[in-house]
Amino acid sequence: EVQLVESGGDLVQPGGSLRLSCAASGFTFSSYWMHWVRQAPGKGLVWVSHINNDGSSTNYADSVKGRFTISRDNAKNTLYLQMNSLRAEDTAVYYCARGGDSPLMPFDYWGLGTLVTVSS
Amino acid sequence: DIVMTQSPDSLAVSLGERATINCKSSRSVLYSSNNKNYLAWYQQKPGQPPKLLIYWASTRESGVPDRFSGSGSGTDFTLTISSLQAEDVAVYYCQQYYSTPPYTFGQGTKLEIK
């Protein structure tokens, strides 16, 4: 059974940093593109970042470019999102999601999400 | 970026009746070389993550009931629930994965029971 379990969400002050993790199991993690998607309270889904299967290719939404860094450890079956210079507008539930074997695929499995709150 | 626009924003349908949600993309998401529309539909129930329902505009994900169907091509797409069940109450999102990044979602359509 495919499972994605996010962790690391917390209350952080504006300008602070946080690292999210997503532990994957039930599939060959190293074969898939992986994504982070966020959802602000009461709002819709917004794609944040993705990484290819071996970690050599990454992309970001304009709103987080230069502040967030996605990475993965295929030996640990874990996806990460390093979030720096956090702003109030980054407050959201952050989901990790599995893509496919190419970037042009839908997101077929999602974790339950982890809540990041940026507030003083 | 491709903008995805759903209509309506909310919808109330009686149990057993048909529900129809529309999604329009600002540019075609049809890839001519393989004749596939890079369009997906997701269902999100309260307090839960999104769940993939439909991909390639009309292919049902494994385990999704056949009352859910997707149609359309190019820039105009529809998600239809043929006979609404109580468990279908959710927010539904369309998403394009044709021109990435970014992957863009519609704003969501909230489906309720009338």
CSV table of N, CA and C in Angstrom, one decimal, chain A residues 18-109:
chain,number,residue,atom,x,y,z
A,18,LEU,N,11.8,26.4,8.4
A,18,LEU,CA,11.2,25.1,8.8
A,18,LEU,C,11.6,24.1,7.7
A,19,ARG,N,11.8,22.8,8.1
A,19,ARG,CA,12.0,21.8,7.1
A,19,ARG,C,10.9,20.7,7.3
A,20,LEU,N,10.2,20.5,6.2
A,20,LEU,CA,9.2,19.5,6.1
A,20,LEU,C,9.8,18.2,5.6
A,21,SER,N,9.3,17.1,6.1
A,21,SER,CA,9.7,15.8,5.6
A,21,SER,C,8.4,15.0,5.1
A,22,CYS,N,8.6,14.1,4.2
A,22,CYS,CA,7.6,13.2,3.7
A,22,CYS,C,8.2,11.8,3.5
A,23,ALA,N,7.8,10.9,4.4
A,23,ALA,CA,8.2,9.6,4.4
A,23,ALA,C,7.4,8.7,3.5
A,24,ALA,N,8.0,8.1,2.5
A,24,ALA,CA,7.2,7.3,1.5
A,24,ALA,C,7.4,5.8,1.8
A,25,SER,N,6.4,5.0,1.5
A,25,SER,CA,6.5,3.6,1.6
A,25,SER,C,5.5,2.9,0.7
A,26,GLY,N,5.7,1.7,0.4
A,26,GLY,CA,4.8,0.9,-0.5
A,26,GLY,C,5.0,1.0,-2.0
A,27,PHE,N,6.0,1.7,-2.4
A,27,PHE,CA,6.4,1.8,-3.8
A,27,PHE,C,7.9,2.1,-3.9
A,28,THR,N,8.4,2.0,-5.2
A,28,THR,CA,9.8,2.3,-5.4
A,28,THR,C,10.0,3.8,-5.5
A,29,PHE,N,10.3,4.4,-4.4
A,29,PHE,CA,10.3,5.8,-4.3
A,29,PHE,C,11.3,6.5,-5.4
A,30,SER,N,12.4,5.8,-5.6
A,30,SER,CA,13.4,6.4,-6.5
A,30,SER,C,12.9,6.4,-8.0
A,31,SER,N,11.8,5.9,-8.3
A,31,SER,CA,11.3,5.8,-9.7
A,31,SER,C,10.3,7.0,-10.0
A,32,TYR,N,10.0,7.8,-9.0
A,32,TYR,CA,8.9,8.7,-9.2
A,32,TYR,C,9.3,10.2,-9.0
A,33,TRP,N,8.7,11.1,-9.8
A,33,TRP,CA,8.7,12.5,-9.5
A,33,TRP,C,7.9,12.7,-8.3
A,34,MET,N,8.3,13.7,-7.5
A,34,MET,CA,7.5,14.0,-6.3
A,34,MET,C,7.2,15.5,-6.2
A,35,HIS,N,6.1,15.8,-5.5
A,35,HIS,CA,5.6,17.2,-5.5
A,35,HIS,C,5.3,17.6,-4.1
A,36,TRP,N,5.3,18.9,-3.9
A,36,TRP,CA,4.7,19.6,-2.7
A,36,TRP,C,3.6,20.5,-3.2
A,37,VAL,N,2.5,20.4,-2.6
A,37,VAL,CA,1.3,21.2,-2.9
A,37,VAL,C,0.8,21.8,-1.6
A,38,ARG,N,0.4,23.0,-1.6
A,38,ARG,CA,-0.1,23.6,-0.3
A,38,ARG,C,-1.5,24.1,-0.5
A,39,GLN,N,-2.2,24.3,0.7
A,39,GLN,CA,-3.6,24.7,0.7
A,39,GLN,C,-3.7,25.6,1.9
A,40,ALA,N,-3.9,26.9,1.7
A,40,ALA,CA,-4.1,27.9,2.7
A,40,ALA,C,-5.5,27.6,3.3
A,41,PRO,N,-5.7,27.9,4.6
A,41,PRO,CA,-7.0,27.7,5.2
A,41,PRO,C,-8.2,28.2,4.4
A,42,GLY,N,-9.1,27.2,4.1
A,42,GLY,CA,-10.3,27.6,3.4
A,42,GLY,C,-10.1,27.9,1.9
A,43,LYS,N,-8.9,27.7,1.4
A,43,LYS,CA,-8.6,28.0,0.0
A,43,LYS,C,-8.3,26.8,-0.8
A,44,GLY,N,-7.9,27.1,-2.1
A,44,GLY,CA,-7.7,26.0,-3.0
A,44,GLY,C,-6.3,25.4,-3.0
A,45,LEU,N,-6.0,24.5,-4.0
A,45,LEU,CA,-4.7,23.8,-4.0
A,45,LEU,C,-3.8,24.7,-4.9
A,46,VAL,N,-2.5,24.7,-4.4
A,46,VAL,CA,-1.5,25.5,-5.1
A,46,VAL,C,-0.2,24.6,-5.2
A,47,TRP,N,0.2,24.3,-6.4
A,47,TRP,CA,1.5,23.6,-6.5
A,47,TRP,C,2.7,24.4,-6.0
A,48,VAL,N,3.6,23.8,-5.3
A,48,VAL,CA,4.7,24.5,-4.8
A,48,VAL,C,6.0,24.2,-5.4
A,49,SER,N,6.3,22.9,-5.6
A,49,SER,CA,7.6,22.5,-6.1
A,49,SER,C,7.6,21.0,-6.5
A,50,HIS,N,8.5,20.6,-7.4
A,50,HIS,CA,8.7,19.2,-7.7
A,50,HIS,C,10.1,18.9,-7.9
A,51,ILE,N,10.4,17.6,-7.9
A,51,ILE,CA,11.7,17.1,-8.0
A,51,ILE,C,11.7,15.8,-8.8
A,52,ASN,N,12.7,15.6,-9.7
A,52,ASN,CA,12.6,14.3,-10.4
A,52,ASN,C,13.1,13.2,-9.6
A,53,ASN,N,13.1,12.0,-10.2
A,53,ASN,CA,13.3,10.8,-9.5
A,53,ASN,C,14.7,10.7,-8.8
A,54,ASP,N,15.7,11.2,-9.4
A,54,ASP,CA,17.1,11.1,-8.8
A,54,ASP,C,17.5,12.4,-8.2
A,55,GLY,N,16.7,13.4,-8.1
A,55,GLY,CA,17.0,14.7,-7.5
A,55,GLY,C,17.8,15.7,-8.3
A,56,SER,N,18.0,15.4,-9.6
A,56,SER,CA,18.9,16.3,-10.4
A,56,SER,C,18.1,17.4,-11.0
A,57,SER,N,16.8,17.4,-11.0
A,57,SER,CA,15.9,18.4,-11.6
A,57,SER,C,14.9,18.9,-10.6
A,58,THR,N,14.8,20.2,-10.4
A,58,THR,CA,13.8,20.7,-9.5
A,58,THR,C,13.2,22.0,-10.1
A,59,ASN,N,11.9,22.3,-9.7
A,59,ASN,CA,11.3,23.5,-10.1
A,59,ASN,C,10.4,24.0,-8.9
A,60,TYR,N,10.1,25.3,-9.0
A,60,TYR,CA,9.4,26.0,-7.9
A,60,TYR,C,8.3,26.9,-8.5
A,61,ALA,N,7.3,27.1,-7.7
A,61,ALA,CA,6.3,28.2,-8.0
A,61,ALA,C,7.1,29.5,-7.8
A,62,ASP,N,6.7,30.5,-8.5
A,62,ASP,CA,7.3,31.8,-8.4
A,62,ASP,C,7.2,32.4,-7.0
A,63,SER,N,6.1,32.1,-6.3
A,63,SER,CA,5.9,32.6,-5.0
A,63,SER,C,6.9,32.1,-3.9
A,64,VAL,N,7.6,31.0,-4.2
A,64,VAL,CA,8.5,30.4,-3.2
A,64,VAL,C,9.9,30.3,-3.8
A,65,LYS,N,10.1,30.7,-5.0
A,65,LYS,CA,11.5,30.6,-5.6
A,65,LYS,C,12.5,31.4,-4.9
A,66,GLY,N,13.6,30.8,-4.6
A,66,GLY,CA,14.7,31.5,-3.8
A,66,GLY,C,14.5,31.4,-2.3
A,67,ARG,N,13.4,30.9,-1.9
A,67,ARG,CA,13.2,30.8,-0.4
A,67,ARG,C,13.0,29.3,0.0
A,68,PHE,N,12.4,28.5,-0.9
A,68,PHE,CA,12.2,27.1,-0.6
A,68,PHE,C,13.2,26.2,-1.4
A,69,THR,N,13.5,25.1,-0.8
A,69,THR,CA,14.4,24.1,-1.5
A,69,THR,C,13.8,22.7,-1.3
A,70,ILE,N,13.6,22.1,-2.4
A,70,ILE,CA,13.1,20.7,-2.4
A,70,ILE,C,14.3,19.8,-2.6
A,71,SER,N,14.2,18.6,-1.9
A,71,SER,CA,15.3,17.6,-2.0
A,71,SER,C,14.7,16.3,-1.7
A,72,ARG,N,15.5,15.2,-1.9
A,72,ARG,CA,15.1,13.9,-1.6
A,72,ARG,C,16.3,13.0,-1.2
A,73,ASP,N,16.0,12.0,-0.4
A,73,ASP,CA,17.0,11.0,-0.1
A,73,ASP,C,16.4,9.7,-0.4
A,74,ASN,N,16.8,9.2,-1.6
A,74,ASN,CA,16.2,7.9,-2.1
A,74,ASN,C,16.6,6.7,-1.2
A,75,ALA,N,17.7,6.8,-0.5
A,75,ALA,CA,18.1,5.7,0.4
A,75,ALA,C,17.2,5.7,1.6
A,76,LYS,N,16.6,6.8,2.0
A,76,LYS,CA,15.7,6.9,3.1
A,76,LYS,C,14.3,7.0,2.7
A,77,ASN,N,14.0,7.0,1.4
A,77,ASN,CA,12.6,7.1,0.9
A,77,ASN,C,11.9,8.3,1.5
A,78,THR,N,12.6,9.4,1.5
A,78,THR,CA,12.1,10.6,2.1
A,78,THR,C,12.3,11.8,1.2
A,79,LEU,N,11.2,12.6,1.1
A,79,LEU,CA,11.2,13.9,0.4
A,79,LEU,C,11.2,15.0,1.4
A,80,TYR,N,11.9,16.1,1.1
A,80,TYR,CA,12.0,17.2,2.0
A,80,TYR,C,11.6,18.5,1.3
A,81,LEU,N,11.3,19.5,2.2
A,81,LEU,CA,11.1,20.9,1.7
A,81,LEU,C,11.6,21.8,2.8
A,82,GLN,N,12.8,22.4,2.4
A,82,GLN,CA,13.4,23.4,3.3
A,82,GLN,C,12.8,24.8,3.0
A,83,MET,N,12.2,25.4,4.0
A,83,MET,CA,11.4,26.6,3.9
A,83,MET,C,12.1,27.7,4.7
A,84,ASN,N,12.7,28.7,4.0
A,84,ASN,CA,13.3,29.8,4.6
A,84,ASN,C,12.6,31.1,4.4
A,85,SER,N,12.9,32.2,5.2
A,85,SER,CA,12.3,33.5,5.0
A,85,SER,C,10.8,33.4,4.9
A,86,LEU,N,10.2,32.7,5.9
A,86,LEU,CA,8.8,32.4,5.8
A,86,LEU,C,8.0,33.7,6.0
A,87,ARG,N,6.8,33.7,5.3
A,87,ARG,CA,5.9,34.8,5.4
A,87,ARG,C,4.6,34.4,5.8
A,88,ALA,N,3.7,35.3,6.3
A,88,ALA,CA,2.4,35.0,6.7
A,88,ALA,C,1.6,34.2,5.6
A,89,GLU,N,1.9,34.6,4.4
A,89,GLU,CA,1.1,34.0,3.2
A,89,GLU,C,1.6,32.6,2.9
A,90,ASP,N,2.6,32.1,3.6
A,90,ASP,CA,3.0,30.7,3.5
A,90,ASP,C,2.2,29.8,4.4
A,91,THR,N,1.4,30.4,5.2
A,91,THR,CA,0.6,29.6,6.1
A,91,THR,C,-0.4,28.7,5.3
A,92,ALA,N,-0.3,27.4,5.6
A,92,ALA,CA,-1.0,26.4,4.8
A,92,ALA,C,-0.8,25.0,5.3
A,93,VAL,N,-1.7,24.1,4.8
A,93,VAL,CA,-1.4,22.7,5.0
A,93,VAL,C,-0.5,22.3,3.7
A,94,TYR,N,0.6,21.7,4.0
A,94,TYR,CA,1.5,21.2,2.9
A,94,TYR,C,1.4,19.7,2.7
A,95,TYR,N,1.0,19.4,1.5
A,95,TYR,CA,0.9,18.0,1.1
A,95,TYR,C,2.1,17.6,0.2
A,96,CYS,N,2.6,16.4,0.5
A,96,CYS,CA,3.4,15.8,-0.6
A,96,CYS,C,2.6,14.9,-1.4
A,97,ALA,N,2.9,14.8,-2.7
A,97,ALA,CA,2.1,14.0,-3.6
A,97,ALA,C,3.1,13.3,-4.6
A,98,ARG,N,2.6,12.1,-5.0
A,98,ARG,CA,3.4,11.3,-5.9
A,98,ARG,C,3.0,11.7,-7.4
A,99,GLY,N,4.0,11.9,-8.2
A,99,GLY,CA,3.8,12.1,-9.6
A,99,GLY,C,3.9,10.8,-10.3
A,100,GLY,N,4.5,10.9,-11.5
A,100,GLY,CA,4.7,9.7,-12.3
A,100,GLY,C,6.2,9.5,-12.6
A,101,ASP,N,6.5,8.8,-13.7
A,101,ASP,CA,7.8,8.6,-14.1
A,101,ASP,C,8.3,9.7,-15.1
A,102,SER,N,7.4,10.7,-15.3
A,102,SER,CA,7.8,11.9,-16.0
A,102,SER,C,7.1,13.1,-15.3
A,103,PRO,N,7.5,14.3,-15.7
A,103,PRO,CA,6.8,15.4,-15.0
A,103,PRO,C,5.4,15.7,-15.5
A,104,LEU,N,5.0,15.1,-16.6
A,104,LEU,CA,3.7,15.4,-17.2
A,104,LEU,C,2.7,14.2,-16.8
A,105,MET,N,2.5,14.1,-15.5
A,105,MET,CA,1.6,13.1,-15.0
A,105,MET,C,0.8,13.7,-13.9
A,106,PRO,N,-0.4,13.1,-13.6
A,106,PRO,CA,-1.2,13.6,-12.5
A,106,PRO,C,-0.6,13.1,-11.2
A,107,PHE,N,-1.2,13.6,-10.1
A,107,PHE,CA,-0.7,13.2,-8.7
A,107,PHE,C,-1.6,12.1,-8.2
A,108,ASP,N,-1.1,10.9,-8.1
A,108,ASP,CA,-2.0,9.8,-7.8
A,108,ASP,C,-2.1,9.4,-6.4
A,109,TYR,N,-1.1,9.8,-5.6
A,109,TYR,CA,-1.2,9.6,-4.1
A,109,TYR,C,-0.8,10.9,-3.4
